[in-house]
Amino acid sequence: MKTILVCVGARPNLMKASSLFRAAALFPNLRLELLHTGQHYSTEMDKVFFDQLQIPNPDYQLNVGSSSHAVQTADVMKKFEPILLNKSIDMVVVIGDINSTVACALVAQKMGVSVAHVEAGLRSFDMKMPEEINRRVVDHISDYLFTTEASGNENLVREGIEPQKIFFVGNTMIDTLIHHLDQIRSLRALEMLRLKPDSYSVLTLHRPSNVDDVQGLKSLLGLIVKNIPDGQKVVFPAHPRTKKMLEGISTDLLQRFMLIEPQPYFSFMSLVYHSSFVLTDSGGIQEETTYLKKPCFTLRANTERPVTTQIGSNFLIDKNLNLISEKLKTFNGDKSQIPELWDGKAGFRILEHISRIV
Ligand code: UD1
């Protein structure tokens, strides 16, 4: 029996870890343990996802909480090291591109424990994004790289990583979406908000480049109000980082949005499922909307998930919100495609590879 330690820290890691823990039932030779760094800790950003996605309670809790990048990364490293020293772990699995991902990968690799990176190879080519720095570091110190789309393999090979370390497996976030799709479809979260299907859009914003400057955030919200089709409501579940900044914005402007708390997984995905379109700067939501063939307007200048714009339903519009109505007019969901291997089995493929490797 080999022990695999899966490390999570923040909300988007949880949907992906959930897929691995579901698949683990099919691999009796592997014992999956869970480490939670505590980078996210609020009930609505964390616990509710454990409950809904039936993720087991963490075997190890680091409780690092929020702080600057350096302090947060260092806190994870300091608290993770003694765990690896005292336990016999055969492989550490890190997920995504958050500070906890890079911190756990660094500690494990320096202690001679092999590291596998789930969601490897994505590149925005924008080093101003903290996540881009994390991705590059993690990929170059990992032993095994599990990719979600072909661009990931291309980026890694171009950067000199040996092809035999790279496995194209599909998307664990989409595994979880597929697994829960019936529940998501039938849950009428929109009725709680007195909304009708296709009468509203969903907005999420949390990138520092969009929300950390109050003037920039104000101008972006103003552009959204100006460019959404007449009669459309904008449901805006505000991330805690964004919520803090909204305090500096006039209520006149905010009244144009249906501002709600960060939503649990099922109600958020149900709101997305029944919406007419999505506005976001998230990475994962670009993928989820692509799977659902829902128009998604990404409020960023770049995406590390190019397959979603090349064959999916994602439009990279940055601040050009005037493009929304034109794109909506010509959008045809039947022409948008679901990327290769986004079939609900990525978690299984990852564990299949791991069980051969360890
Ligand atoms: C982090 C990740 C980002 C990911 C996002 C998903 C990094 C560098 N960033 O960004 O890649 O897309 O998570 O949400 O790792 N807060 C709470 N409750 C919580 C967590 C945070 O109130 O449970 C507040 C704190 O005030 C904190 C702020 O949100 O200062 C930002 O949290 P942090 O984890 O630093 O970064 P995110 O913006 O969430």
mmCIF file with all atom_site columns, N, CA and C and ligand atoms in Angstrom, residues 10-12 39-42 45 66-67 69 72 97-99 130-131 134 206-207 239-241 244, ligand 1:
data_model
loop_
_atom_site.group_PDB
_atom_site.id
_atom_site.type_symbol
_atom_site.label_atom_id
_atom_site.label_alt_id
_atom_site.label_comp_id
_atom_site.label_asym_id
_atom_site.label_entity_id
_atom_site.label_seq_id
_atom_site.pdbx_PDB_ins_code
_atom_site.Cartn_x
_atom_site.Cartn_y
_atom_site.Cartn_z
_atom_site.occupancy
_atom_site.B_iso_or_equiv
_atom_site.pdbx_formal_charge
_atom_site.auth_seq_id
_atom_site.auth_comp_id
_atom_site.auth_asym_id
_atom_site.auth_atom_id
_atom_site.pdbx_PDB_model_num
ATOM   1   N N   . ALA A 1 10  ? -7.008  26.267 -1.278  1.00 0.00 ? 10  ALA A N   1
ATOM   2   C CA  . ALA A 1 10  ? -8.024  27.284 -1.553  1.00 0.00 ? 10  ALA A CA  1
ATOM   3   C C   . ALA A 1 10  ? -9.158  26.687 -2.383  1.00 0.00 ? 10  ALA A C   1
ATOM   4   N N   . ARG A 1 11  ? -10.234 27.440 -2.435  1.00 0.00 ? 11  ARG A N   1
ATOM   5   C CA  . ARG A 1 11  ? -11.485 26.951 -3.025  1.00 0.00 ? 11  ARG A CA  1
ATOM   6   C C   . ARG A 1 11  ? -11.333 26.172 -4.332  1.00 0.00 ? 11  ARG A C   1
ATOM   7   N N   . PRO A 1 12  ? -10.631 26.709 -5.354  1.00 0.00 ? 12  PRO A N   1
ATOM   8   C CA  . PRO A 1 12  ? -10.614 25.967 -6.611  1.00 0.00 ? 12  PRO A CA  1
ATOM   9   C C   . PRO A 1 12  ? -9.880  24.627 -6.539  1.00 0.00 ? 12  PRO A C   1
ATOM   10  N N   . GLN A 1 39  ? -5.213  28.036 3.503   1.00 0.00 ? 39  GLN A N   1
ATOM   11  C CA  . GLN A 1 39  ? -5.129  29.338 2.793   1.00 0.00 ? 39  GLN A CA  1
ATOM   12  C C   . GLN A 1 39  ? -6.516  29.958 2.700   1.00 0.00 ? 39  GLN A C   1
ATOM   13  N N   . HIS A 1 40  ? -7.519  29.172 2.372   1.00 0.00 ? 40  HIS A N   1
ATOM   14  C CA  . HIS A 1 40  ? -8.917  29.589 2.513   1.00 0.00 ? 40  HIS A CA  1
ATOM   15  C C   . HIS A 1 40  ? -9.478  28.890 3.739   1.00 0.00 ? 40  HIS A C   1
ATOM   16  N N   . TYR A 1 41  ? -10.318 29.588 4.476   1.00 0.00 ? 41  TYR A N   1
ATOM   17  C CA  . TYR A 1 41  ? -10.751 29.077 5.789   1.00 0.00 ? 41  TYR A CA  1
ATOM   18  C C   . TYR A 1 41  ? -12.195 29.432 6.117   1.00 0.00 ? 41  TYR A C   1
ATOM   19  N N   . SER A 1 42  ? -12.784 30.444 5.442   1.00 0.00 ? 42  SER A N   1
ATOM   20  C CA  . SER A 1 42  ? -14.165 30.820 5.798   1.00 0.00 ? 42  SER A CA  1
ATOM   21  C C   . SER A 1 42  ? -15.103 29.676 5.436   1.00 0.00 ? 42  SER A C   1
ATOM   22  N N   . MET A 1 45  ? -16.069 29.791 1.822   1.00 0.00 ? 45  MET A N   1
ATOM   23  C CA  . MET A 1 45  ? -15.001 29.578 0.835   1.00 0.00 ? 45  MET A CA  1
ATOM   24  C C   . MET A 1 45  ? -14.418 28.166 0.957   1.00 0.00 ? 45  MET A C   1
ATOM   25  N N   . SER A 1 66  ? -4.767  34.019 5.873   1.00 0.00 ? 66  SER A N   1
ATOM   26  C CA  . SER A 1 66  ? -4.392  35.036 4.873   1.00 0.00 ? 66  SER A CA  1
ATOM   27  C C   . SER A 1 66  ? -3.198  35.848 5.341   1.00 0.00 ? 66  SER A C   1
ATOM   28  N N   . SER A 1 67  ? -2.328  36.184 4.416   1.00 0.00 ? 67  SER A N   1
ATOM   29  C CA  . SER A 1 67  ? -1.226  37.118 4.683   1.00 0.00 ? 67  SER A CA  1
ATOM   30  C C   . SER A 1 67  ? -0.588  37.464 3.348   1.00 0.00 ? 67  SER A C   1
ATOM   31  N N   . HIS A 1 69  ? 2.029   37.318 0.160   1.00 0.00 ? 69  HIS A N   1
ATOM   32  C CA  . HIS A 1 69  ? 2.464   36.122 -0.573  1.00 0.00 ? 69  HIS A CA  1
ATOM   33  C C   . HIS A 1 69  ? 3.631   35.440 0.126   1.00 0.00 ? 69  HIS A C   1
ATOM   34  N N   . GLN A 1 72  ? 2.551   33.916 3.547   1.00 0.00 ? 72  GLN A N   1
ATOM   35  C CA  . GLN A 1 72  ? 1.653   32.762 3.366   1.00 0.00 ? 72  GLN A CA  1
ATOM   36  C C   . GLN A 1 72  ? 2.433   31.541 2.852   1.00 0.00 ? 72  GLN A C   1
ATOM   37  N N   . ASP A 1 97  ? -2.468  26.376 -9.027  1.00 0.00 ? 97  ASP A N   1
ATOM   38  C CA  . ASP A 1 97  ? -1.432  27.417 -9.142  1.00 0.00 ? 97  ASP A CA  1
ATOM   39  C C   . ASP A 1 97  ? -1.440  28.412 -7.987  1.00 0.00 ? 97  ASP A C   1
ATOM   40  N N   . ILE A 1 98  ? -1.938  27.978 -6.850  1.00 0.00 ? 98  ILE A N   1
ATOM   41  C CA  . ILE A 1 98  ? -2.032  28.932 -5.735  1.00 0.00 ? 98  ILE A CA  1
ATOM   42  C C   . ILE A 1 98  ? -0.749  28.895 -4.898  1.00 0.00 ? 98  ILE A C   1
ATOM   43  N N   . ASN A 1 99  ? -0.653  29.809 -3.939  1.00 0.00 ? 99  ASN A N   1
ATOM   44  C CA  . ASN A 1 99  ? 0.562   29.851 -3.124  1.00 0.00 ? 99  ASN A CA  1
ATOM   45  C C   . ASN A 1 99  ? 0.810   28.532 -2.391  1.00 0.00 ? 99  ASN A C   1
ATOM   46  N N   . PRO A 1 130 ? 0.416   36.404 -9.891  1.00 0.00 ? 130 PRO A N   1
ATOM   47  C CA  . PRO A 1 130 ? 1.127   35.531 -8.954  1.00 0.00 ? 130 PRO A CA  1
ATOM   48  C C   . PRO A 1 130 ? 0.999   34.059 -9.345  1.00 0.00 ? 130 PRO A C   1
ATOM   49  N N   . GLU A 1 131 ? -0.145  33.706 -9.918  1.00 0.00 ? 131 GLU A N   1
ATOM   50  C CA  . GLU A 1 131 ? -0.372  32.302 -10.285 1.00 0.00 ? 131 GLU A CA  1
ATOM   51  C C   . GLU A 1 131 ? 0.591   31.846 -11.374 1.00 0.00 ? 131 GLU A C   1
ATOM   52  N N   . ASN A 1 134 ? 3.766   30.925 -9.758  1.00 0.00 ? 134 ASN A N   1
ATOM   53  C CA  . ASN A 1 134 ? 3.584   29.638 -9.063  1.00 0.00 ? 134 ASN A CA  1
ATOM   54  C C   . ASN A 1 134 ? 3.602   28.474 -10.047 1.00 0.00 ? 134 ASN A C   1
ATOM   55  N N   . HIS A 1 206 ? -12.088 38.391 -8.952  1.00 0.00 ? 206 HIS A N   1
ATOM   56  C CA  . HIS A 1 206 ? -11.219 38.332 -7.779  1.00 0.00 ? 206 HIS A CA  1
ATOM   57  C C   . HIS A 1 206 ? -9.747  38.523 -8.103  1.00 0.00 ? 206 HIS A C   1
ATOM   58  N N   . ARG A 1 207 ? -9.404  38.694 -9.389  1.00 0.00 ? 207 ARG A N   1
ATOM   59  C CA  . ARG A 1 207 ? -7.985  38.884 -9.728  1.00 0.00 ? 207 ARG A CA  1
ATOM   60  C C   . ARG A 1 207 ? -7.503  40.217 -9.156  1.00 0.00 ? 207 ARG A C   1
ATOM   61  N N   . HIS A 1 239 ? -16.350 37.601 -3.999  1.00 0.00 ? 239 HIS A N   1
ATOM   62  C CA  . HIS A 1 239 ? -15.219 36.985 -3.288  1.00 0.00 ? 239 HIS A CA  1
ATOM   63  C C   . HIS A 1 239 ? -14.801 37.938 -2.150  1.00 0.00 ? 239 HIS A C   1
ATOM   64  N N   . PRO A 1 240 ? -14.343 37.402 -1.010  1.00 0.00 ? 240 PRO A N   1
ATOM   65  C CA  . PRO A 1 240 ? -13.980 38.289 0.114   1.00 0.00 ? 240 PRO A CA  1
ATOM   66  C C   . PRO A 1 240 ? -12.978 39.379 -0.265  1.00 0.00 ? 240 PRO A C   1
ATOM   67  N N   . ARG A 1 241 ? -12.058 39.049 -1.140  1.00 0.00 ? 241 ARG A N   1
ATOM   68  C CA  . ARG A 1 241 ? -11.062 40.035 -1.577  1.00 0.00 ? 241 ARG A CA  1
ATOM   69  C C   . ARG A 1 241 ? -11.752 41.219 -2.270  1.00 0.00 ? 241 ARG A C   1
ATOM   70  N N   . LYS A 1 244 ? -14.201 43.478 0.131   1.00 0.00 ? 244 LYS A N   1
ATOM   71  C CA  . LYS A 1 244 ? -13.502 44.539 0.884   1.00 0.00 ? 244 LYS A CA  1
ATOM   72  C C   . LYS A 1 244 ? -13.409 45.803 0.052   1.00 0.00 ? 244 LYS A C   1
HETATM 73  C C1  . UD1 B 2 .   ? -6.356  32.706 -4.118  1.00 0.00 ? 1   UD1 B C1  1
HETATM 74  C C2  . UD1 B 2 .   ? -5.326  32.289 -5.184  1.00 0.00 ? 1   UD1 B C2  1
HETATM 75  C C3  . UD1 B 2 .   ? -5.946  32.434 -6.568  1.00 0.00 ? 1   UD1 B C3  1
HETATM 76  C C4  . UD1 B 2 .   ? -7.259  31.687 -6.657  1.00 0.00 ? 1   UD1 B C4  1
HETATM 77  C C5  . UD1 B 2 .   ? -8.174  32.170 -5.539  1.00 0.00 ? 1   UD1 B C5  1
HETATM 78  C C6  . UD1 B 2 .   ? -9.498  31.457 -5.545  1.00 0.00 ? 1   UD1 B C6  1
HETATM 79  C C7  . UD1 B 2 .   ? -2.955  32.731 -4.738  1.00 0.00 ? 1   UD1 B C7  1
HETATM 80  C C8  . UD1 B 2 .   ? -1.816  33.611 -5.063  1.00 0.00 ? 1   UD1 B C8  1
HETATM 81  N N1  . UD1 B 2 .   ? -4.153  33.151 -5.152  1.00 0.00 ? 1   UD1 B N1  1
HETATM 82  O O1  . UD1 B 2 .   ? -6.619  34.078 -4.305  1.00 0.00 ? 1   UD1 B O1  1
HETATM 83  O O2  . UD1 B 2 .   ? -5.056  31.888 -7.511  1.00 0.00 ? 1   UD1 B O2  1
HETATM 84  O O3  . UD1 B 2 .   ? -7.831  31.919 -7.915  1.00 0.00 ? 1   UD1 B O3  1
HETATM 85  O O4  . UD1 B 2 .   ? -7.528  31.936 -4.287  1.00 0.00 ? 1   UD1 B O4  1
HETATM 86  O O5  . UD1 B 2 .   ? -10.397 32.074 -4.671  1.00 0.00 ? 1   UD1 B O5  1
HETATM 87  O O6  . UD1 B 2 .   ? -2.769  31.704 -4.136  1.00 0.00 ? 1   UD1 B O6  1
HETATM 88  N N2  . UD1 B 2 .   ? -10.357 35.601 2.580   1.00 0.00 ? 1   UD1 B N2  1
HETATM 89  C C9  . UD1 B 2 .   ? -11.430 35.342 3.381   1.00 0.00 ? 1   UD1 B C9  1
HETATM 90  N N3  . UD1 B 2 .   ? -11.764 34.041 3.630   1.00 0.00 ? 1   UD1 B N3  1
HETATM 91  C C10 . UD1 B 2 .   ? -11.059 33.022 3.109   1.00 0.00 ? 1   UD1 B C10 1
HETATM 92  C C11 . UD1 B 2 .   ? -9.954  33.300 2.288   1.00 0.00 ? 1   UD1 B C11 1
HETATM 93  C C12 . UD1 B 2 .   ? -9.613  34.591 2.038   1.00 0.00 ? 1   UD1 B C12 1
HETATM 94  O O7  . UD1 B 2 .   ? -12.099 36.239 3.874   1.00 0.00 ? 1   UD1 B O7  1
HETATM 95  O O8  . UD1 B 2 .   ? -11.400 31.860 3.368   1.00 0.00 ? 1   UD1 B O8  1
HETATM 96  C C13 . UD1 B 2 .   ? -9.997  37.001 2.276   1.00 0.00 ? 1   UD1 B C13 1
HETATM 97  C C14 . UD1 B 2 .   ? -8.871  37.521 3.099   1.00 0.00 ? 1   UD1 B C14 1
HETATM 98  O O9  . UD1 B 2 .   ? -9.159  38.807 3.440   1.00 0.00 ? 1   UD1 B O9  1
HETATM 99  C C15 . UD1 B 2 .   ? -7.691  37.488 2.148   1.00 0.00 ? 1   UD1 B C15 1
HETATM 100 C C16 . UD1 B 2 .   ? -8.334  37.675 0.790   1.00 0.00 ? 1   UD1 B C16 1
HETATM 101 O O10 . UD1 B 2 .   ? -9.617  37.066 0.906   1.00 0.00 ? 1   UD1 B O10 1
HETATM 102 O O11 . UD1 B 2 .   ? -6.769  38.462 2.453   1.00 0.00 ? 1   UD1 B O11 1
HETATM 103 C C17 . UD1 B 2 .   ? -7.576  37.027 -0.331  1.00 0.00 ? 1   UD1 B C17 1
HETATM 104 O O12 . UD1 B 2 .   ? -7.329  35.636 -0.041  1.00 0.00 ? 1   UD1 B O12 1
HETATM 105 P P1  . UD1 B 2 .   ? -6.000  34.920 -0.634  1.00 0.00 ? 1   UD1 B P1  1
HETATM 106 O O13 . UD1 B 2 .   ? -6.025  33.470 -0.309  1.00 0.00 ? 1   UD1 B O13 1
HETATM 107 O O14 . UD1 B 2 .   ? -4.799  35.697 -0.226  1.00 0.00 ? 1   UD1 B O14 1
HETATM 108 O O15 . UD1 B 2 .   ? -6.108  35.127 -2.179  1.00 0.00 ? 1   UD1 B O15 1
HETATM 109 P P2  . UD1 B 2 .   ? -7.324  34.940 -3.181  1.00 0.00 ? 1   UD1 B P2  1
HETATM 110 O O16 . UD1 B 2 .   ? -7.606  36.259 -3.761  1.00 0.00 ? 1   UD1 B O16 1
HETATM 111 O O17 . UD1 B 2 .   ? -8.448  34.175 -2.562  1.00 0.00 ? 1   UD1 B O17 1
#
